PDB file of C-alpha atoms in Angstrom:
ATOM      1  CA  UNK Q 181     -23.727  55.616 -15.475  1.00 48.00           C
ATOM      2  CA  UNK Q 182     -23.352  54.033 -12.086  1.00 46.00           C
ATOM      3  CA  UNK Q 183     -26.411  52.170 -12.119  1.00 47.00           C
ATOM      4  CA  UNK Q 184     -25.392  50.953 -16.285  1.00 44.00           C
ATOM      5  CA  UNK Q 185     -21.779  49.630 -14.453  1.00 42.00           C
ATOM      6  CA  UNK Q 186     -23.558  48.153 -11.365  1.00 39.00           C
ATOM      7  CA  UNK Q 187     -25.771  46.039 -14.108  1.00 45.00           C
ATOM      8  CA  UNK Q 188     -22.359  45.299 -15.931  1.00 46.00           C
ATOM      9  CA  UNK Q 189     -20.749  43.568 -12.838  1.00 39.00           C
ATOM     10  CA  UNK Q 190     -24.020  42.370 -12.162  1.00 43.00           C
ATOM     11  CA  UNK Q 191     -24.280  40.204 -15.147  1.00 42.00           C
ATOM     12  CA  UNK Q 192     -20.527  39.217 -15.020  1.00 43.00           C
ATOM     13  CA  UNK Q 193     -20.987  37.663 -12.053  1.00 36.00           C
ATOM     14  CA  UNK Q 194     -23.675  35.673 -13.156  1.00 36.00           C
ATOM     15  CA  UNK Q 195     -22.129  34.484 -16.662  1.00 35.00           C
ATOM     16  CA  UNK Q 196     -19.261  33.398 -14.199  1.00 39.00           C
ATOM     17  CA  UNK Q 197     -21.637  31.585 -11.916  1.00 41.00           C
ATOM     18  CA  UNK Q 198     -23.939  29.632 -15.261  1.00 43.00           C
ATOM     19  CA  UNK Q 199     -19.982  28.647 -17.379  1.00 42.00           C
ATOM     20  CA  UNK Q 200     -19.557  25.666 -17.745  1.00 44.00           C
ATOM     21  CA  UNK Q 201     -16.632  24.732 -15.249  1.00 41.00           C
ATOM     22  CA  UNK Q 202     -13.353  23.683 -16.995  1.00 39.00           C
ATOM     23  CA  UNK Q 203     -12.606  19.944 -16.339  1.00 40.00           C
ATOM     24  CA  UNK Q 204      -9.129  18.895 -15.031  1.00 43.00           C
ATOM     25  CA  UNK Q 205      -7.200  17.041 -17.892  1.00 45.00           C
ATOM     26  CA  UNK Q 206      -7.125  13.513 -16.939  1.00 51.00           C
ATOM     27  CA  UNK Q 207      -3.326  11.824 -15.575  1.00 63.00           C
ATOM     28  CA  UNK Q 208      -2.185   9.706 -17.689  1.00 77.00           C
ATOM     29  CA  UNK Q 209      -1.210   6.478 -16.058  1.00 85.00           C
ATOM     30  CA  UNK Q 210       2.343   5.650 -15.905  1.00 88.00           C
ATOM     31  CA  UNK Q 211       4.165   3.966 -18.685  1.00 89.00           C
ATOM     32  CA  UNK Q 212       6.496   0.750 -17.495  1.00 88.00           C
ATOM     33  CA  UNK Q 213       9.518   2.308 -17.673  1.00 91.00           C
ATOM     34  CA  UNK Q 214       8.086   5.078 -15.032  1.00 91.00           C
ATOM     35  CA  UNK Q 215       6.782   2.676 -12.646  1.00 92.00           C
ATOM     36  CA  UNK Q 216      10.736   0.883 -12.618  1.00 93.00           C
ATOM     37  CA  UNK Q 217      12.481   4.126 -11.843  1.00 92.00           C
ATOM     38  CA  UNK Q 218       9.555   4.616  -9.346  1.00 93.00           C
ATOM     39  CA  UNK Q 219      10.417   1.423  -7.649  1.00 96.00           C
ATOM     40  CA  UNK Q 220      12.391   0.699  -4.280  1.00 97.00           C
ATOM     41  CA  UNK Q 221      16.053   0.189  -4.064  1.00 96.00           C
ATOM     42  CA  UNK Q 222      17.531  -1.696  -1.246  1.00 96.00           C
ATOM     43  CA  UNK Q 223      19.712   1.215  -0.848  1.00 95.00           C
ATOM     44  CA  UNK Q 224      16.383   3.459  -0.145  1.00 96.00           C
ATOM     45  CA  UNK Q 225      16.240   1.589   2.946  1.00 95.00           C
ATOM     46  CA  UNK Q 226      19.304   1.431   4.769  1.00 93.00           C
ATOM     47  CA  UNK Q 227      23.143  -0.648   3.756  1.00 93.00           C
ATOM     48  CA  UNK Q 228      22.192  -3.663   5.318  1.00 95.00           C
ATOM     49  CA  UNK Q 229      18.928  -4.639   2.906  1.00 96.00           C
ATOM     50  CA  UNK Q 230      19.473  -6.496  -0.209  1.00 96.00           C
ATOM     51  CA  UNK Q 231      17.208  -8.013  -2.947  1.00 95.00           C
ATOM     52  CA  UNK Q 232      15.983 -11.222  -2.072  1.00 91.00           C
ATOM     53  CA  UNK Q 233      15.511 -13.841  -5.043  1.00 87.00           C
ATOM     54  CA  UNK Q 234      12.650 -15.922  -4.373  1.00 86.00           C
ATOM     55  CA  UNK Q 235       9.850 -13.069  -5.517  1.00 89.00           C
ATOM     56  CA  UNK Q 236       7.335 -14.348  -2.899  1.00 87.00           C
ATOM     57  CA  UNK Q 237       4.114 -13.017  -4.373  1.00 91.00           C
ATOM     58  CA  UNK Q 238       2.042 -12.774  -2.078  1.00 90.00           C
ATOM     59  CA  UNK Q 239      -0.330 -10.507   0.396  1.00 92.00           C
ATOM     60  CA  UNK Q 240      -1.697 -12.320   3.272  1.00 90.00           C
ATOM     61  CA  UNK Q 241      -1.842 -16.526   3.377  1.00 89.00           C
ATOM     62  CA  UNK Q 242      -4.753 -17.899   3.760  1.00 87.00           C
ATOM     63  CA  UNK Q 243      -4.053 -19.475   7.210  1.00 87.00           C
ATOM     64  CA  UNK Q 244      -3.035 -16.067   8.350  1.00 90.00           C
ATOM     65  CA  UNK Q 245      -6.560 -13.996   7.327  1.00 92.00           C
ATOM     66  CA  UNK Q 246      -8.437 -16.528   9.240  1.00 89.00           C
ATOM     67  CA  UNK Q 247     -12.010 -15.808   7.909  1.00 93.00           C
ATOM     68  CA  UNK Q 248     -13.777 -16.563   4.593  1.00 95.00           C
ATOM     69  CA  UNK Q 249     -14.310 -12.242   4.728  1.00 96.00           C
ATOM     70  CA  UNK Q 250     -10.755 -11.038   4.771  1.00 95.00           C
ATOM     71  CA  UNK Q 251      -9.462 -13.878   2.963  1.00 95.00           C
ATOM     72  CA  UNK Q 252     -11.892 -12.659  -0.057  1.00 95.00           C
ATOM     73  CA  UNK Q 253     -10.909  -9.185   0.654  1.00 95.00           C
ATOM     74  CA  UNK Q 254      -7.063 -10.252   0.466  1.00 95.00           C
ATOM     75  CA  UNK Q 255      -7.668 -12.272  -2.966  1.00 94.00           C
ATOM     76  CA  UNK Q 256      -8.760  -9.098  -4.215  1.00 94.00           C
ATOM     77  CA  UNK Q 257      -4.985  -7.807  -4.437  1.00 94.00           C
ATOM     78  CA  UNK Q 258      -3.836 -10.916  -6.504  1.00 93.00           C
ATOM     79  CA  UNK Q 259      -3.756  -8.675  -9.913  1.00 93.00           C
ATOM     80  CA  UNK Q 260      -1.521  -6.465  -7.586  1.00 94.00           C
ATOM     81  CA  UNK Q 261       1.437  -8.773  -6.642  1.00 94.00           C
ATOM     82  CA  UNK Q 262       1.564 -10.032  -9.872  1.00 95.00           C
ATOM     83  CA  UNK Q 263       2.520  -6.479 -10.933  1.00 94.00           C
ATOM     84  CA  UNK Q 264       5.664  -6.979 -13.271  1.00 93.00           C
ATOM     85  CA  UNK Q 265       6.511  -3.982 -11.947  1.00 96.00           C
ATOM     86  CA  UNK Q 266       7.477  -4.975  -8.614  1.00 97.00           C
ATOM     87  CA  UNK Q 267      10.320  -4.649  -5.908  1.00 97.00           C
ATOM     88  CA  UNK Q 268      11.387  -7.691  -2.817  1.00 97.00           C
ATOM     89  CA  UNK Q 269      13.984  -6.350  -0.826  1.00 97.00           C
ATOM     90  CA  UNK Q 270      15.370  -8.679   2.376  1.00 96.00           C
ATOM     91  CA  UNK Q 271      17.074  -7.136   5.690  1.00 94.00           C
ATOM     92  CA  UNK Q 272      20.728  -9.396   5.072  1.00 93.00           C
ATOM     93  CA  UNK Q 273      21.071 -12.434   6.398  1.00 90.00           C
ATOM     94  CA  UNK Q 274      17.359 -12.760   8.796  1.00 90.00           C
ATOM     95  CA  UNK Q 275      13.742 -13.810   7.277  1.00 90.00           C
ATOM     96  CA  UNK Q 276      12.987  -9.862   7.638  1.00 93.00           C
ATOM     97  CA  UNK Q 277      12.067  -7.691   4.092  1.00 95.00           C
ATOM     98  CA  UNK Q 278       9.166  -5.802   1.880  1.00 97.00           C
ATOM     99  CA  UNK Q 279       7.932  -6.097  -1.055  1.00 97.00           C
ATOM    100  CA  UNK Q 280       6.604  -3.769  -3.255  1.00 97.00           C
ATOM    101  CA  UNK Q 281       3.935  -4.097  -6.092  1.00 97.00           C
ATOM    102  CA  UNK Q 282       3.555  -0.797  -8.432  1.00 96.00           C
ATOM    103  CA  UNK Q 283       0.179  -0.712 -11.209  1.00 95.00           C
ATOM    104  CA  UNK Q 284      -1.055   2.519 -12.644  1.00 93.00           C
ATOM    105  CA  UNK Q 285      -4.227   3.083 -14.170  1.00 90.00           C
ATOM    106  CA  UNK Q 286      -7.574   5.115 -14.960  1.00 90.00           C
ATOM    107  CA  UNK Q 287      -9.529   7.537 -12.159  1.00 90.00           C
ATOM    108  CA  UNK Q 288     -12.215   4.890 -12.254  1.00 91.00           C
ATOM    109  CA  UNK Q 289      -9.222   1.883 -12.031  1.00 91.00           C
ATOM    110  CA  UNK Q 290      -7.977   4.016  -9.149  1.00 92.00           C
ATOM    111  CA  UNK Q 291     -11.434   3.624  -7.278  1.00 94.00           C
ATOM    112  CA  UNK Q 292     -11.786   0.265  -7.398  1.00 94.00           C
ATOM    113  CA  UNK Q 293      -8.703  -0.296  -5.657  1.00 94.00           C
ATOM    114  CA  UNK Q 294      -9.691   2.247  -2.755  1.00 96.00           C
ATOM    115  CA  UNK Q 295     -12.813   0.360  -1.855  1.00 96.00           C
ATOM    116  CA  UNK Q 296     -10.447  -2.791  -1.618  1.00 95.00           C
ATOM    117  CA  UNK Q 297      -8.723  -0.888   0.658  1.00 96.00           C
ATOM    118  CA  UNK Q 298     -12.053  -0.393   2.191  1.00 96.00           C
ATOM    119  CA  UNK Q 299     -13.299  -3.609   2.177  1.00 96.00           C
ATOM    120  CA  UNK Q 300      -9.594  -4.781   3.174  1.00 96.00           C
ATOM    121  CA  UNK Q 301      -9.763  -2.907   7.078  1.00 97.00           C
ATOM    122  CA  UNK Q 302     -13.443  -3.352   7.415  1.00 96.00           C
ATOM    123  CA  UNK Q 303     -12.965  -7.886   7.074  1.00 97.00           C
ATOM    124  CA  UNK Q 304      -9.884  -8.085   8.306  1.00 96.00           C
ATOM    125  CA  UNK Q 305      -9.124  -5.860  11.458  1.00 95.00           C
ATOM    126  CA  UNK Q 306     -10.424  -7.129  14.774  1.00 93.00           C
ATOM    127  CA  UNK Q 307     -10.262 -10.965  13.295  1.00 91.00           C
ATOM    128  CA  UNK Q 308      -9.277 -13.001  16.393  1.00 90.00           C
ATOM    129  CA  UNK Q 309      -7.734 -17.067  15.912  1.00 85.00           C
ATOM    130  CA  UNK Q 310      -6.194 -17.659  19.208  1.00 85.00           C
ATOM    131  CA  UNK Q 311      -6.616 -20.689  20.860  1.00 83.00           C
ATOM    132  CA  UNK Q 312      -4.900 -22.804  24.163  1.00 80.00           C
ATOM    133  CA  UNK Q 313      -1.327 -23.189  21.521  1.00 82.00           C
ATOM    134  CA  UNK Q 314      -1.107 -20.374  19.242  1.00 85.00           C
ATOM    135  CA  UNK Q 315      -2.444 -15.903  19.583  1.00 87.00           C
ATOM    136  CA  UNK Q 316      -3.044 -14.549  16.414  1.00 90.00           C
ATOM    137  CA  UNK Q 317      -4.593 -11.786  14.602  1.00 93.00           C
ATOM    138  CA  UNK Q 318      -4.992  -8.481  12.881  1.00 95.00           C
ATOM    139  CA  UNK Q 319      -5.700  -5.255  13.589  1.00 96.00           C
ATOM    140  CA  UNK Q 320      -6.017  -1.703  12.209  1.00 96.00           C
ATOM    141  CA  UNK Q 321      -2.764  -0.404  10.814  1.00 95.00           C
ATOM    142  CA  UNK Q 322      -1.867   3.258  11.288  1.00 89.00           C
ATOM    143  CA  UNK Q 323       0.883   4.304   9.586  1.00 90.00           C
ATOM    144  CA  UNK Q 324      -0.075   8.127   8.218  1.00 89.00           C
ATOM    145  CA  UNK Q 325      -2.057   8.928   5.352  1.00 89.00           C
ATOM    146  CA  UNK Q 326       0.449   8.937   2.031  1.00 89.00           C
ATOM    147  CA  UNK Q 327      -0.823   9.886  -1.672  1.00 87.00           C
ATOM    148  CA  UNK Q 328      -3.944  10.528  -2.222  1.00 92.00           C
ATOM    149  CA  UNK Q 329      -5.847   7.406   1.115  1.00 95.00           C
ATOM    150  CA  UNK Q 330      -3.683   4.595   3.004  1.00 96.00           C
ATOM    151  CA  UNK Q 331      -5.569   2.163   4.334  1.00 97.00           C
ATOM    152  CA  UNK Q 332      -3.073  -0.839   6.419  1.00 97.00           C
ATOM    153  CA  UNK Q 333      -3.573  -4.135   8.569  1.00 97.00           C
ATOM    154  CA  UNK Q 334      -1.146  -5.896  10.690  1.00 96.00           C
ATOM    155  CA  UNK Q 335      -1.144  -9.635  11.460  1.00 95.00           C
ATOM    156  CA  UNK Q 336       0.204 -11.328  14.098  1.00 93.00           C
ATOM    157  CA  UNK Q 337       0.786 -14.650  15.390  1.00 90.00           C
ATOM    158  CA  UNK Q 338       2.792 -16.089  18.610  1.00 88.00           C
ATOM    159  CA  UNK Q 339       3.671 -19.114  20.306  1.00 81.00           C
ATOM    160  CA  UNK Q 340       3.611 -18.487  23.945  1.00 76.00           C
ATOM    161  CA  UNK Q 341       5.129 -21.757  24.661  1.00 74.00           C
ATOM    162  CA  UNK Q 342       8.127 -22.158  23.156  1.00 67.00           C
ATOM    163  CA  UNK Q 343       8.489 -18.161  22.991  1.00 63.00           C
ATOM    164  CA  UNK Q 344       7.293 -15.068  23.260  1.00 57.00           C
ATOM    165  CA  UNK Q 345       9.809 -14.510  20.592  1.00 63.00           C
ATOM    166  CA  UNK Q 346       8.739 -16.763  18.329  1.00 64.00           C
ATOM    167  CA  UNK Q 347       6.151 -14.424  16.492  1.00 83.00           C
ATOM    168  CA  UNK Q 348       5.020 -13.975  12.593  1.00 90.00           C
ATOM    169  CA  UNK Q 349       4.034 -10.703  11.552  1.00 94.00           C
ATOM    170  CA  UNK Q 350       2.779  -9.044   8.471  1.00 95.00           C
ATOM    171  CA  UNK Q 351       1.969  -5.620   7.432  1.00 97.00           C
ATOM    172  CA  UNK Q 352      -0.071  -4.855   4.281  1.00 97.00           C
ATOM    173  CA  UNK Q 353      -0.401  -1.557   3.357  1.00 97.00           C
ATOM    174  CA  UNK Q 354      -2.286  -0.051   0.436  1.00 97.00           C
ATOM    175  CA  UNK Q 355      -1.674   3.114  -1.097  1.00 96.00           C
ATOM    176  CA  UNK Q 356      -2.994   5.133  -3.925  1.00 95.00           C
ATOM    177  CA  UNK Q 357      -1.807   8.752  -5.283  1.00 91.00           C
ATOM    178  CA  UNK Q 358      -3.429  10.143  -8.624  1.00 90.00           C
ATOM    179  CA  UNK Q 359      -2.758   7.938 -11.664  1.00 90.00           C
ATOM    180  CA  UNK Q 360      -0.986   4.767  -9.217  1.00 94.00           C
ATOM    181  CA  UNK Q 361      -1.327   2.229  -6.576  1.00 96.00           C
ATOM    182  CA  UNK Q 362       1.320   0.586  -4.640  1.00 96.00           C
ATOM    183  CA  UNK Q 363       0.498  -1.880  -2.146  1.00 97.00           C
ATOM    184  CA  UNK Q 364       3.728  -2.982   0.638  1.00 97.00           C
ATOM    185  CA  UNK Q 365       3.574  -5.737   2.344  1.00 97.00           C
ATOM    186  CA  UNK Q 366       6.749  -6.232   5.046  1.00 96.00           C
ATOM    187  CA  UNK Q 367       7.448 -10.107   7.027  1.00 94.00           C
ATOM    188  CA  UNK Q 368       9.136 -10.611   9.742  1.00 93.00           C
ATOM    189  CA  UNK Q 369      10.126 -13.934  11.105  1.00 89.00           C
ATOM    190  CA  UNK Q 370      11.255 -15.106  14.712  1.00 84.00           C
ATOM    191  CA  UNK Q 371      11.411 -12.222  16.112  1.00 83.00           C
ATOM    192  CA  UNK Q 372      12.956  -9.874  12.796  1.00 90.00           C
ATOM    193  CA  UNK Q 373       9.570  -7.929  12.420  1.00 91.00           C
ATOM    194  CA  UNK Q 374      10.951  -4.688  12.250  1.00 93.00           C
ATOM    195  CA  UNK Q 375       6.958  -2.485  12.641  1.00 93.00           C
ATOM    196  CA  UNK Q 376       8.733   0.845  11.371  1.00 94.00           C
ATOM    197  CA  UNK Q 377       9.546  -0.916   8.424  1.00 96.00           C
ATOM    198  CA  UNK Q 378       6.344  -0.288   6.994  1.00 96.00           C
ATOM    199  CA  UNK Q 379       6.366   3.604   7.237  1.00 96.00           C
ATOM    200  CA  UNK Q 380       9.787   3.858   6.116  1.00 96.00           C
ATOM    201  CA  UNK Q 381       9.367   2.075   2.929  1.00 96.00           C
ATOM    202  CA  UNK Q 382       6.379   3.974   1.948  1.00 96.00           C
ATOM    203  CA  UNK Q 383       7.846   7.172   2.874  1.00 96.00           C
ATOM    204  CA  UNK Q 384      10.547   6.181   0.505  1.00 96.00           C
ATOM    205  CA  UNK Q 385       8.513   4.962  -1.863  1.00 95.00           C
ATOM    206  CA  UNK Q 386       6.143   7.845  -2.253  1.00 94.00           C
ATOM    207  CA  UNK Q 387       8.933   9.957  -2.066  1.00 94.00           C
ATOM    208  CA  UNK Q 388      10.069   8.049  -5.682  1.00 94.00           C
ATOM    209  CA  UNK Q 389       6.608   7.786  -6.946  1.00 93.00           C
ATOM    210  CA  UNK Q 390       6.185  11.404  -6.652  1.00 91.00           C
ATOM    211  CA  UNK Q 391       8.454  12.493  -8.565  1.00 91.00           C
ATOM    212  CA  UNK Q 392       8.389  10.140 -11.228  1.00 90.00           C
ATOM    213  CA  UNK Q 393       4.778  11.532 -11.274  1.00 88.00           C
ATOM    214  CA  UNK Q 394       5.747  14.746 -11.405  1.00 89.00           C
ATOM    215  CA  UNK Q 395       8.447  14.231 -14.279  1.00 86.00           C
ATOM    216  CA  UNK Q 396       6.118  12.817 -16.477  1.00 82.00           C
ATOM    217  CA  UNK Q 397       3.366  15.414 -15.755  1.00 80.00           C
ATOM    218  CA  UNK Q 398       6.779  17.990 -17.473  1.00 77.00           C
TER     219      UNK Q 398
END
């Protein structure tokens, strides 16, 4: 009897090991309405933030990118900055704020965006363009991991002859999670750049996006 039981158990384990895995159900892309619900609003960042009506759609201009490889990497973000699902937010009365662009897609599309993030960091981080009158460069931005993957860079430009505070700075952060990709661009001019804004915005944005994804899955 014992040999029969052991034989049955062995057969069960063998079947379990050889049975094909059940494929996970595909995660459907969010609709435009669902994506809009996930967008940042000025209130998500603080009372001092307001909507920016200028709708500036660029991640990093050619001059700031400095090199051909970096410009090419930034160019791959164009479909994102053209997204109709976007938020434009500034600090009230100051040339400083954040832009958010959202899209949703298939796993294959998400994989291509992740590759774009890796290329952006590889080809832009470490770029320098220092002269006697201008100090400029791009570094890898470490703000933590949000979603499935996060890639970011920070550009800074200073004119020491005029003022050490006369700095143009910009963060470009690409984040992917489940069925969506987010691009955050934080800018600041003439000493108004907030180095912590990208991380605060990413936290608030991811919370809203994950809520939208959870609601859509119900």
